[in-house]
PDB file of C-alpha atoms in Angstrom:
ATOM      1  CA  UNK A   1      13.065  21.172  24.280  1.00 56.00           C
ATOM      2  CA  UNK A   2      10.069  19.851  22.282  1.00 68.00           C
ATOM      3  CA  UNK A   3       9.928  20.186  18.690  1.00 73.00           C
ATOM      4  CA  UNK A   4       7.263  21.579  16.562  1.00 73.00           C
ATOM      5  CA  UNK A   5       5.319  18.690  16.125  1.00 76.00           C
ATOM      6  CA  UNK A   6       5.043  18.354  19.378  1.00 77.00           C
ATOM      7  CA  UNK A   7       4.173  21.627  20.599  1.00 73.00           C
ATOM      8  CA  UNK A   8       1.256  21.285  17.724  1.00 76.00           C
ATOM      9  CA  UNK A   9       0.616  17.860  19.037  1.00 79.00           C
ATOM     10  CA  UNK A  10      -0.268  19.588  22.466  1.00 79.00           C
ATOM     11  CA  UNK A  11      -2.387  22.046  20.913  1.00 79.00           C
ATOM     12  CA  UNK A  12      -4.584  19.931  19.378  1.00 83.00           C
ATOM     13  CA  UNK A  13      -3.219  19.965  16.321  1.00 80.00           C
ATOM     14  CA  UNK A  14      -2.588  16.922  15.002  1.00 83.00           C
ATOM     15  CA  UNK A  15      -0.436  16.177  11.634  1.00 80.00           C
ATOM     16  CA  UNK A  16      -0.861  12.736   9.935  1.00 84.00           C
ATOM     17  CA  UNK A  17       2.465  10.772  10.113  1.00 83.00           C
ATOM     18  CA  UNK A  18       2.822  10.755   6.149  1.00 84.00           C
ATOM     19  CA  UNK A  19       3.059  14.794   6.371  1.00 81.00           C
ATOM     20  CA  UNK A  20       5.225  15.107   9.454  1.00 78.00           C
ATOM     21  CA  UNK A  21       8.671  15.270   7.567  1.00 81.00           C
ATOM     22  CA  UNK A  22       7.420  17.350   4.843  1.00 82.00           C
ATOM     23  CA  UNK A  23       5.916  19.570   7.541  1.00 79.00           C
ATOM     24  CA  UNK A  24       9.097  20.274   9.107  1.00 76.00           C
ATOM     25  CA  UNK A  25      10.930  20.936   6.151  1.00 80.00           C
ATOM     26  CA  UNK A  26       8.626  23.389   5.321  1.00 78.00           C
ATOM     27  CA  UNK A  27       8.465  24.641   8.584  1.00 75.00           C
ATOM     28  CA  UNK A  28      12.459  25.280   8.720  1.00 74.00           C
ATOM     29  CA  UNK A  29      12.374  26.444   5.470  1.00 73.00           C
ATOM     30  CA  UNK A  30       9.524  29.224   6.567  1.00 71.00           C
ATOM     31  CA  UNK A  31      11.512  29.428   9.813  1.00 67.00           C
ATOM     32  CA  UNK A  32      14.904  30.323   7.911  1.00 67.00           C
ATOM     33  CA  UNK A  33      13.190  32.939   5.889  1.00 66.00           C
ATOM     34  CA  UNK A  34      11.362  34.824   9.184  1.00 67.00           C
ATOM     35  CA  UNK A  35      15.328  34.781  10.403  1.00 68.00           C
ATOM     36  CA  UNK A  36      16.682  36.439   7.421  1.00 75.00           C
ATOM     37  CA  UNK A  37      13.385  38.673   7.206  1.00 74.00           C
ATOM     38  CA  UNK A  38      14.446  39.766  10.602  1.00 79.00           C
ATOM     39  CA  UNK A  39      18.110  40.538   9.693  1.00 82.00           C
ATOM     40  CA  UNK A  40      17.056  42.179   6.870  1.00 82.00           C
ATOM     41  CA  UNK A  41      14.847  44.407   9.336  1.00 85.00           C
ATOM     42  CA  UNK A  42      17.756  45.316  11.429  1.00 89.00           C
ATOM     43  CA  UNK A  43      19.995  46.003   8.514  1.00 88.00           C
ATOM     44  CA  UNK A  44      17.597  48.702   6.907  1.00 90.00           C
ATOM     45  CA  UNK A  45      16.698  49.785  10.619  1.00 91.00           C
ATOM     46  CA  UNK A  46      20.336  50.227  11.187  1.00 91.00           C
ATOM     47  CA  UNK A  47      20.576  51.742   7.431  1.00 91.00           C
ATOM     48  CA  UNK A  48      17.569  54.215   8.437  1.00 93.00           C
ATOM     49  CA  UNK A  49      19.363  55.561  11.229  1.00 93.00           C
ATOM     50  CA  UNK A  50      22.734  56.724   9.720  1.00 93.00           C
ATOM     51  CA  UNK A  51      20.814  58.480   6.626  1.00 92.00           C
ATOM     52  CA  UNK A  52      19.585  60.049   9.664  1.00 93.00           C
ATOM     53  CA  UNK A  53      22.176  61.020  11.197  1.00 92.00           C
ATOM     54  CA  UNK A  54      24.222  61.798   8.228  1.00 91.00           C
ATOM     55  CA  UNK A  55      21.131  64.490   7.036  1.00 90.00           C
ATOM     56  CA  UNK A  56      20.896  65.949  10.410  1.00 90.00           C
ATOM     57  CA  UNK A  57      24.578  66.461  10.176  1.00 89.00           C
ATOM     58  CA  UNK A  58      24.676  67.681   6.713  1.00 86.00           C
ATOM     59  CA  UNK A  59      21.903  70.320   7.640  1.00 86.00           C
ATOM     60  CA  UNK A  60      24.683  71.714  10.501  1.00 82.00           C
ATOM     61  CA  UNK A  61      26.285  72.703   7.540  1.00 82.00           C
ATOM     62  CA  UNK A  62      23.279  74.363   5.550  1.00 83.00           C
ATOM     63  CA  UNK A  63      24.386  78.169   4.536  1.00 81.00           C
ATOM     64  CA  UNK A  64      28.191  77.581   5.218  1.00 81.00           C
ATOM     65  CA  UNK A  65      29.908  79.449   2.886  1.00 85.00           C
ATOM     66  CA  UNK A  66      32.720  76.499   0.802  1.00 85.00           C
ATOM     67  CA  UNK A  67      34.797  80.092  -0.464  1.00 87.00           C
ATOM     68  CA  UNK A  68      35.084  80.891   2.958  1.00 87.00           C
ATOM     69  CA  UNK A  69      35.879  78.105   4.527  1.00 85.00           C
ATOM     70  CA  UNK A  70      38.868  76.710   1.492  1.00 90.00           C
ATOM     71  CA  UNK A  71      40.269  80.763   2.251  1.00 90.00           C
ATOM     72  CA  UNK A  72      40.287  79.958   6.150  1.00 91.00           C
ATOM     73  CA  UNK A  73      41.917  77.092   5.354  1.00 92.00           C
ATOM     74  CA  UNK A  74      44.334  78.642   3.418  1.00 94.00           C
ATOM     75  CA  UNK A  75      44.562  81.229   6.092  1.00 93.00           C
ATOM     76  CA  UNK A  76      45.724  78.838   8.821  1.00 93.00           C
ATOM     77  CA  UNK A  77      48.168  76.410   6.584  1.00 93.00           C
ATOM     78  CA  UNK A  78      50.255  79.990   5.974  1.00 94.00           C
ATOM     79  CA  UNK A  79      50.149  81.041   9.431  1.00 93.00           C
ATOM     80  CA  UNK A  80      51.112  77.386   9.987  1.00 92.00           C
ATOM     81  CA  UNK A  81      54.211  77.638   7.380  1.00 93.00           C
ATOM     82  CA  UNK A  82      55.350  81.200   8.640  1.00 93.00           C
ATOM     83  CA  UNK A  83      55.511  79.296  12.433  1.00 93.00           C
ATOM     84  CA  UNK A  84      57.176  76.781  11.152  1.00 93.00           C
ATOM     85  CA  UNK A  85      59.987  78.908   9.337  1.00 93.00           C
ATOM     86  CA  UNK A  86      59.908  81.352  12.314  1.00 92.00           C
ATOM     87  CA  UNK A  87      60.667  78.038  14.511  1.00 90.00           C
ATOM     88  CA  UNK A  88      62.973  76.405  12.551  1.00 92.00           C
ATOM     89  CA  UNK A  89      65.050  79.765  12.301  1.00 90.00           C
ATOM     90  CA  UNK A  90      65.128  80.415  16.360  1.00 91.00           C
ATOM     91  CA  UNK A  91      66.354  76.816  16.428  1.00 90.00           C
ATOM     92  CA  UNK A  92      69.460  77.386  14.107  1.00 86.00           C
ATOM     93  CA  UNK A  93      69.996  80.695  15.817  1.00 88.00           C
ATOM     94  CA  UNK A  94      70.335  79.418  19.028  1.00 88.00           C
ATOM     95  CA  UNK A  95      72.660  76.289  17.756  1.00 87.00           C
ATOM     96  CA  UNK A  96      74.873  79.089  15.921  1.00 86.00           C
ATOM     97  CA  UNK A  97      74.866  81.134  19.249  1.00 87.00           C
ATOM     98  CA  UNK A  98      76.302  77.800  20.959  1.00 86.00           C
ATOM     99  CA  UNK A  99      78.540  77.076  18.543  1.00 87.00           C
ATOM    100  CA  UNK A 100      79.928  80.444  18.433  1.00 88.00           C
ATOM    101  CA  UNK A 101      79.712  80.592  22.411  1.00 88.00           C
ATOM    102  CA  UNK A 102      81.769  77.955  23.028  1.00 87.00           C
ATOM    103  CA  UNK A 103      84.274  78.969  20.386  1.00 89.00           C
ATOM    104  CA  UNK A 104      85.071  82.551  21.983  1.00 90.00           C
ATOM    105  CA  UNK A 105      84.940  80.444  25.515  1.00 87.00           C
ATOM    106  CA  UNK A 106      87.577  77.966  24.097  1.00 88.00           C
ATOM    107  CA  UNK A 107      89.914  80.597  22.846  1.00 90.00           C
ATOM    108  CA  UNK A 108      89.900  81.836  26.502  1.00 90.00           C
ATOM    109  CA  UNK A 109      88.163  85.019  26.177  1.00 90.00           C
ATOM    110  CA  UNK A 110      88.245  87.779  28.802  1.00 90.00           C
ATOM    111  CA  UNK A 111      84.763  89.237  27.917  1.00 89.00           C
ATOM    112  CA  UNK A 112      82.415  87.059  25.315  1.00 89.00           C
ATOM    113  CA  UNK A 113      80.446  89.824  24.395  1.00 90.00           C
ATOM    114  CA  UNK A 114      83.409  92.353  23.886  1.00 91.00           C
ATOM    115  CA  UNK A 115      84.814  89.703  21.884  1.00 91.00           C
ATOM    116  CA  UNK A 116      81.658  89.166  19.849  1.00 90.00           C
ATOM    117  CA  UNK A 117      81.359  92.687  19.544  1.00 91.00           C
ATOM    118  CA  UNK A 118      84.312  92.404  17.104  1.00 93.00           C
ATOM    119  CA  UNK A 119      82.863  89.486  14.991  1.00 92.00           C
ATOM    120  CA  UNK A 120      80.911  89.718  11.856  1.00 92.00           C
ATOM    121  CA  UNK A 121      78.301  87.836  13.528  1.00 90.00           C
ATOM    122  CA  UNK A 122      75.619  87.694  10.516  1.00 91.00           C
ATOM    123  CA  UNK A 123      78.355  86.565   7.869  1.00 91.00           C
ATOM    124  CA  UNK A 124      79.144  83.954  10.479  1.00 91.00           C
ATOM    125  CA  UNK A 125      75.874  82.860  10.631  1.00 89.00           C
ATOM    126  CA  UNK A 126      75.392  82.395   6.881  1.00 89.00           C
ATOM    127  CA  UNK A 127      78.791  81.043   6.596  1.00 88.00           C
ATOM    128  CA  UNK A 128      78.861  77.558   4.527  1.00 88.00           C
ATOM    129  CA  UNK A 129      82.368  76.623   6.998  1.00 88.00           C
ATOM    130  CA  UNK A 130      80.711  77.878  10.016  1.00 86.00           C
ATOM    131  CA  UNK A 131      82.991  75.895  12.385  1.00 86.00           C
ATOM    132  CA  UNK A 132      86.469  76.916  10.400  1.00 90.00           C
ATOM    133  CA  UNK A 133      84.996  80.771  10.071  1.00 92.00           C
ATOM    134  CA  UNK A 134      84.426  81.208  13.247  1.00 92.00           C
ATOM    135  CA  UNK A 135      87.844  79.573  14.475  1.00 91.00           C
ATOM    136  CA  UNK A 136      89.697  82.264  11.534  1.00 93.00           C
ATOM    137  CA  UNK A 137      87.297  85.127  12.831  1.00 93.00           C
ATOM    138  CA  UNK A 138      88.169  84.849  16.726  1.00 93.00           C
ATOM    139  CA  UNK A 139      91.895  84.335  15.251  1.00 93.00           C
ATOM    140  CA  UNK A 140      91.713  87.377  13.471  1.00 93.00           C
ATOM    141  CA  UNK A 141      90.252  89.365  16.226  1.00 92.00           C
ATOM    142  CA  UNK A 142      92.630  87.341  18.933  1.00 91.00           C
ATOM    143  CA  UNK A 143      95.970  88.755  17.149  1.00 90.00           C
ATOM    144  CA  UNK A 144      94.523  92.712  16.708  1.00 90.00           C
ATOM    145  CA  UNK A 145      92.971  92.198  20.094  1.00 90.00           C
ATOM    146  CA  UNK A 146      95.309  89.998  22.167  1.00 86.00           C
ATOM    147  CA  UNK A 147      94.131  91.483  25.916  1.00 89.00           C
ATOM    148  CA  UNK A 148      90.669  90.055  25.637  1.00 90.00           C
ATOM    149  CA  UNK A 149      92.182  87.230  25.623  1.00 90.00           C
ATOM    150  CA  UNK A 150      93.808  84.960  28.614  1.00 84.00           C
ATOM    151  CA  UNK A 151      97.146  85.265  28.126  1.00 68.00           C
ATOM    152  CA  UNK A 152      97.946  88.247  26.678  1.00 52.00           C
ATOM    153  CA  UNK A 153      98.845  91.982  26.966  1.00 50.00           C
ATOM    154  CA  UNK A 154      96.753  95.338  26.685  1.00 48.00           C
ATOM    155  CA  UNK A 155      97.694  96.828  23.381  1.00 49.00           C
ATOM    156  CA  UNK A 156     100.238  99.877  24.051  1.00 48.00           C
ATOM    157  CA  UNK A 157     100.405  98.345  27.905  1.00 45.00           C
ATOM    158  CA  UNK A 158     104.135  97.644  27.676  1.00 43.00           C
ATOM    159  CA  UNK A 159     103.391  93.836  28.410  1.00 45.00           C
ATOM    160  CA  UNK A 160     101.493  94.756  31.639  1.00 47.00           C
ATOM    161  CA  UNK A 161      98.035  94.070  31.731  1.00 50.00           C
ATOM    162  CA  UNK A 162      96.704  95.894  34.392  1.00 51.00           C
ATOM    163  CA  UNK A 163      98.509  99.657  32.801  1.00 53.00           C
ATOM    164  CA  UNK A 164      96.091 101.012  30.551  1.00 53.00           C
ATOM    165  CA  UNK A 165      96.817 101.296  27.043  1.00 53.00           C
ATOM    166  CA  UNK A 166      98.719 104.519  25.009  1.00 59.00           C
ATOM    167  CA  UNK A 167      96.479 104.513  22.213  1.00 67.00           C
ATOM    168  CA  UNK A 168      93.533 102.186  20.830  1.00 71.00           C
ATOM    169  CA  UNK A 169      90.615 102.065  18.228  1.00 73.00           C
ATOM    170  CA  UNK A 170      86.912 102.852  19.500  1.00 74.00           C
ATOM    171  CA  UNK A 171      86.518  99.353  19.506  1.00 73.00           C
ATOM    172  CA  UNK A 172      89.264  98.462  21.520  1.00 74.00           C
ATOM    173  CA  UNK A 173      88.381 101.266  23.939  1.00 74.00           C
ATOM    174  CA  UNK A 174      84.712  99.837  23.899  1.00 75.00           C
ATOM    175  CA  UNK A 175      86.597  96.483  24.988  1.00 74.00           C
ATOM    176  CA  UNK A 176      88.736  97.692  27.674  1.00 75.00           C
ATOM    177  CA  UNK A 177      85.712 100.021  28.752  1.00 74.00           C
ATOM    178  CA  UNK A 178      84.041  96.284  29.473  1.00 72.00           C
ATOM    179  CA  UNK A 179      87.012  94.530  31.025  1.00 72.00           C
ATOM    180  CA  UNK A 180      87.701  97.984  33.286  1.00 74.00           C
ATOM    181  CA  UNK A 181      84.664  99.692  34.085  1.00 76.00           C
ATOM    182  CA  UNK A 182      86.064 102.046  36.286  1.00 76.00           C
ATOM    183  CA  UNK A 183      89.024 103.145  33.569  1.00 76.00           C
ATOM    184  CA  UNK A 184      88.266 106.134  31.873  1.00 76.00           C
ATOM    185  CA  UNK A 185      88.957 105.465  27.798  1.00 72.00           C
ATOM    186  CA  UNK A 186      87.915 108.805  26.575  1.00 75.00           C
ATOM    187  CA  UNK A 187      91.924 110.049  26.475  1.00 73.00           C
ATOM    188  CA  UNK A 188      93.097 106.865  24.878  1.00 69.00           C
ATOM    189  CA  UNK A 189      91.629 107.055  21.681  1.00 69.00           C
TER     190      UNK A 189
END
Protein backbone atom coordinates (compact mmCIF):
# COMPACT_ATOMS: atom_id res chain seq x y z
CA UNK A 1 0.00 0.00 0.00
CA UNK A 2 1.61 3.32 -1.06
CA UNK A 3 1.68 6.15 1.17
CA UNK A 4 0.60 9.63 0.59
CA UNK A 5 3.57 10.93 -0.77
CA UNK A 6 3.54 8.61 -3.10
CA UNK A 7 0.17 8.58 -4.37
CA UNK A 8 0.90 12.61 -4.75
CA UNK A 9 4.17 11.69 -6.28
CA UNK A 10 2.09 9.85 -9.07
CA UNK A 11 -0.12 12.64 -9.55
CA UNK A 12 2.20 15.01 -10.34
CA UNK A 13 2.48 16.44 -7.33
CA UNK A 14 5.63 16.72 -6.16
CA UNK A 15 6.70 17.79 -2.39
CA UNK A 16 10.32 19.00 -1.81
CA UNK A 17 12.17 16.52 0.50
CA UNK A 18 12.63 19.28 3.33
CA UNK A 19 8.59 19.36 3.59
CA UNK A 20 7.88 15.66 3.27
CA UNK A 21 7.85 14.87 7.12
CA UNK A 22 6.12 17.95 8.04
CA UNK A 23 3.64 17.11 5.28
CA UNK A 24 2.69 13.94 6.73
CA UNK A 25 2.32 15.05 10.07
CA UNK A 26 0.03 17.42 8.98
CA UNK A 27 -1.57 15.18 6.82
CA UNK A 28 -2.32 12.56 9.81
CA UNK A 29 -3.11 15.18 11.91
CA UNK A 30 -5.92 16.48 9.18
CA UNK A 31 -6.54 12.76 8.61
CA UNK A 32 -7.29 12.09 12.47
CA UNK A 33 -9.62 15.00 12.62
CA UNK A 34 -11.82 13.88 9.20
CA UNK A 35 -12.01 10.39 11.43
CA UNK A 36 -13.36 11.93 14.48
CA UNK A 37 -15.47 14.45 12.23
CA UNK A 38 -16.97 11.31 10.91
CA UNK A 39 -17.72 9.70 14.33
CA UNK A 40 -19.01 12.68 15.44
CA UNK A 41 -21.44 12.48 12.28
CA UNK A 42 -22.65 9.10 13.20
CA UNK A 43 -23.06 9.92 16.82
CA UNK A 44 -25.50 12.96 16.18
CA UNK A 45 -26.97 10.85 13.16
CA UNK A 46 -27.56 8.11 15.59
CA UNK A 47 -28.65 10.94 18.28
CA UNK A 48 -31.15 12.38 15.48
CA UNK A 49 -32.84 9.25 15.11
CA UNK A 50 -33.91 8.32 18.72
CA UNK A 51 -35.26 12.08 19.35
CA UNK A 52 -37.13 10.74 16.54
CA UNK A 53 -38.33 8.00 17.58
CA UNK A 54 -38.82 8.99 21.09
CA UNK A 55 -41.28 12.17 19.66
CA UNK A 56 -43.11 9.92 17.38
CA UNK A 57 -43.68 7.76 20.36
CA UNK A 58 -44.50 10.44 22.74
CA UNK A 59 -47.16 11.80 20.18
CA UNK A 60 -48.93 7.98 20.52
CA UNK A 61 -49.62 9.28 23.71
CA UNK A 62 -50.98 12.89 22.80
CA UNK A 63 -54.67 13.33 24.50
CA UNK A 64 -54.25 10.29 26.93
CA UNK A 65 -55.88 11.13 29.84
CA UNK A 66 -52.79 10.58 33.17
CA UNK A 67 -56.26 10.55 35.77
CA UNK A 68 -57.45 7.87 33.82
CA UNK A 69 -54.87 5.88 33.26
CA UNK A 70 -53.22 6.10 37.42
CA UNK A 71 -57.36 5.03 38.22
CA UNK A 72 -57.00 1.99 35.67
CA UNK A 73 -54.10 1.25 37.27
CA UNK A 74 -55.48 1.30 40.44
CA UNK A 75 -58.36 -0.61 39.03
CA UNK A 76 -56.32 -3.66 38.02
CA UNK A 77 -53.71 -3.80 41.20
CA UNK A 78 -57.25 -4.33 43.38
CA UNK A 79 -58.68 -6.76 41.12
CA UNK A 80 -55.13 -8.18 41.29
CA UNK A 81 -55.16 -8.19 45.35
CA UNK A 82 -58.87 -9.52 45.60
CA UNK A 83 -57.41 -12.68 43.17
CA UNK A 84 -54.81 -13.05 45.13
CA UNK A 85 -56.78 -13.28 48.56
CA UNK A 86 -59.54 -15.23 46.71
CA UNK A 87 -56.52 -17.72 45.69
CA UNK A 88 -54.73 -17.89 48.62
CA UNK A 89 -58.09 -18.71 50.55
CA UNK A 90 -59.19 -21.76 48.02
CA UNK A 91 -55.65 -22.97 48.71
CA UNK A 92 -56.03 -23.17 52.61
CA UNK A 93 -59.52 -24.48 52.09
CA UNK A 94 -58.62 -27.25 50.21
CA UNK A 95 -55.43 -28.11 52.63
CA UNK A 96 -58.05 -27.88 55.65
CA UNK A 97 -60.46 -30.18 53.61
CA UNK A 98 -57.37 -32.74 53.42
CA UNK A 99 -56.43 -32.43 56.64
CA UNK A 100 -59.80 -32.91 57.95
CA UNK A 101 -60.39 -35.76 55.23
CA UNK A 102 -57.89 -37.82 56.25
CA UNK A 103 -58.66 -37.35 59.92
CA UNK A 104 -62.41 -38.71 59.69
CA UNK A 105 -60.72 -41.50 57.20
CA UNK A 106 -58.16 -42.39 59.99
CA UNK A 107 -60.68 -42.69 62.72
CA UNK A 108 -62.33 -45.32 60.41
CA UNK A 109 -65.41 -43.63 59.48
CA UNK A 110 -68.45 -45.39 58.00
CA UNK A 111 -69.72 -42.32 56.00
CA UNK A 112 -67.21 -39.05 55.77
CA UNK A 113 -69.80 -36.80 55.01
CA UNK A 114 -72.33 -38.08 57.74
CA UNK A 115 -69.50 -37.75 59.96
CA UNK A 116 -68.67 -34.22 58.84
CA UNK A 117 -72.12 -33.44 59.00
CA UNK A 118 -71.64 -33.54 62.81
CA UNK A 119 -68.47 -31.30 62.91
CA UNK A 120 -68.30 -27.64 63.46
CA UNK A 121 -66.55 -27.41 60.29
CA UNK A 122 -66.01 -23.41 60.18
CA UNK A 123 -64.66 -23.30 63.91
CA UNK A 124 -62.38 -26.04 62.69
CA UNK A 125 -61.23 -24.15 60.04
CA UNK A 126 -60.33 -21.05 62.07
CA UNK A 127 -59.04 -23.17 64.77
CA UNK A 128 -55.35 -22.01 65.96
CA UNK A 129 -54.78 -26.24 66.99
CA UNK A 130 -56.33 -27.32 63.85
CA UNK A 131 -54.68 -30.78 63.94
CA UNK A 132 -55.55 -31.44 67.93
CA UNK A 133 -59.31 -29.84 67.23
CA UNK A 134 -60.08 -31.83 64.77
CA UNK A 135 -58.68 -35.13 66.49
CA UNK A 136 -61.06 -33.84 69.95
CA UNK A 137 -64.00 -32.98 67.44
CA UNK A 138 -64.18 -36.51 65.57
CA UNK A 139 -63.59 -37.87 69.34
CA UNK A 140 -66.41 -36.10 70.51
CA UNK A 141 -68.66 -37.03 67.73
CA UNK A 142 -67.01 -40.82 67.68
CA UNK A 143 -68.29 -41.49 71.46
CA UNK A 144 -72.14 -39.82 70.86
CA UNK A 145 -71.97 -41.43 67.46
CA UNK A 146 -70.07 -44.73 67.78
CA UNK A 147 -71.94 -46.65 64.55
CA UNK A 148 -70.41 -44.34 62.01
CA UNK A 149 -67.64 -45.59 63.02
CA UNK A 150 -65.76 -49.13 62.20
CA UNK A 151 -66.09 -50.90 65.07
CA UNK A 152 -68.90 -50.02 66.78
CA UNK A 153 -72.67 -50.44 67.49
CA UNK A 154 -75.92 -48.54 66.26
CA UNK A 155 -77.05 -46.50 69.19
CA UNK A 156 -80.22 -48.35 70.86
CA UNK A 157 -79.13 -51.52 68.42
CA UNK A 158 -78.50 -53.83 71.37
CA UNK A 159 -74.78 -54.29 70.12
CA UNK A 160 -76.01 -55.41 66.64
CA UNK A 161 -75.26 -53.31 63.91
CA UNK A 162 -77.34 -54.27 61.27
CA UNK A 163 -80.94 -53.86 63.88
CA UNK A 164 -81.98 -50.46 63.57
CA UNK A 165 -81.88 -48.25 66.40
CA UNK A 166 -84.90 -47.62 69.34
CA UNK A 167 -84.53 -44.06 69.44
CA UNK A 168 -81.99 -41.34 67.96
CA UNK A 169 -81.51 -37.50 67.41
CA UNK A 170 -82.35 -35.98 63.82
CA UNK A 171 -78.86 -36.08 63.32
CA UNK A 172 -78.27 -39.47 64.06
CA UNK A 173 -81.30 -40.44 61.98
CA UNK A 174 -79.79 -38.18 59.13
CA UNK A 175 -76.63 -40.56 59.68
CA UNK A 176 -78.18 -43.85 59.64
CA UNK A 177 -80.55 -42.48 56.77
CA UNK A 178 -76.87 -42.31 54.83
CA UNK A 179 -75.38 -45.59 55.99
CA UNK A 180 -79.08 -47.39 55.25
CA UNK A 181 -80.79 -45.86 52.51
CA UNK A 182 -83.41 -48.19 52.29
CA UNK A 183 -84.27 -47.94 56.36
CA UNK A 184 -87.03 -45.87 57.04
CA UNK A 185 -85.92 -43.31 60.16
CA UNK A 186 -89.08 -41.37 60.34
CA UNK A 187 -90.40 -43.77 63.52
CA UNK A 188 -87.08 -43.64 65.27
CA UNK A 189 -86.88 -40.26 66.23
Amino acid sequence: MKNIIDLLSDAGVEIPEDKKEAFNTAFSENYKTIAEADKLRTARDNYKNQLETAQNALKGFEGVNVDDLNGKITQLTADLAAKEKDYQTKIAAMEFDSILNTAISGAKAKNAKAVRALLDVDALMESKNRSEDIKAAIDKVKSENDYLFDGTNVPGGGGNPSQPPQKMSLTEAMAYKNLHPDADVSTLI
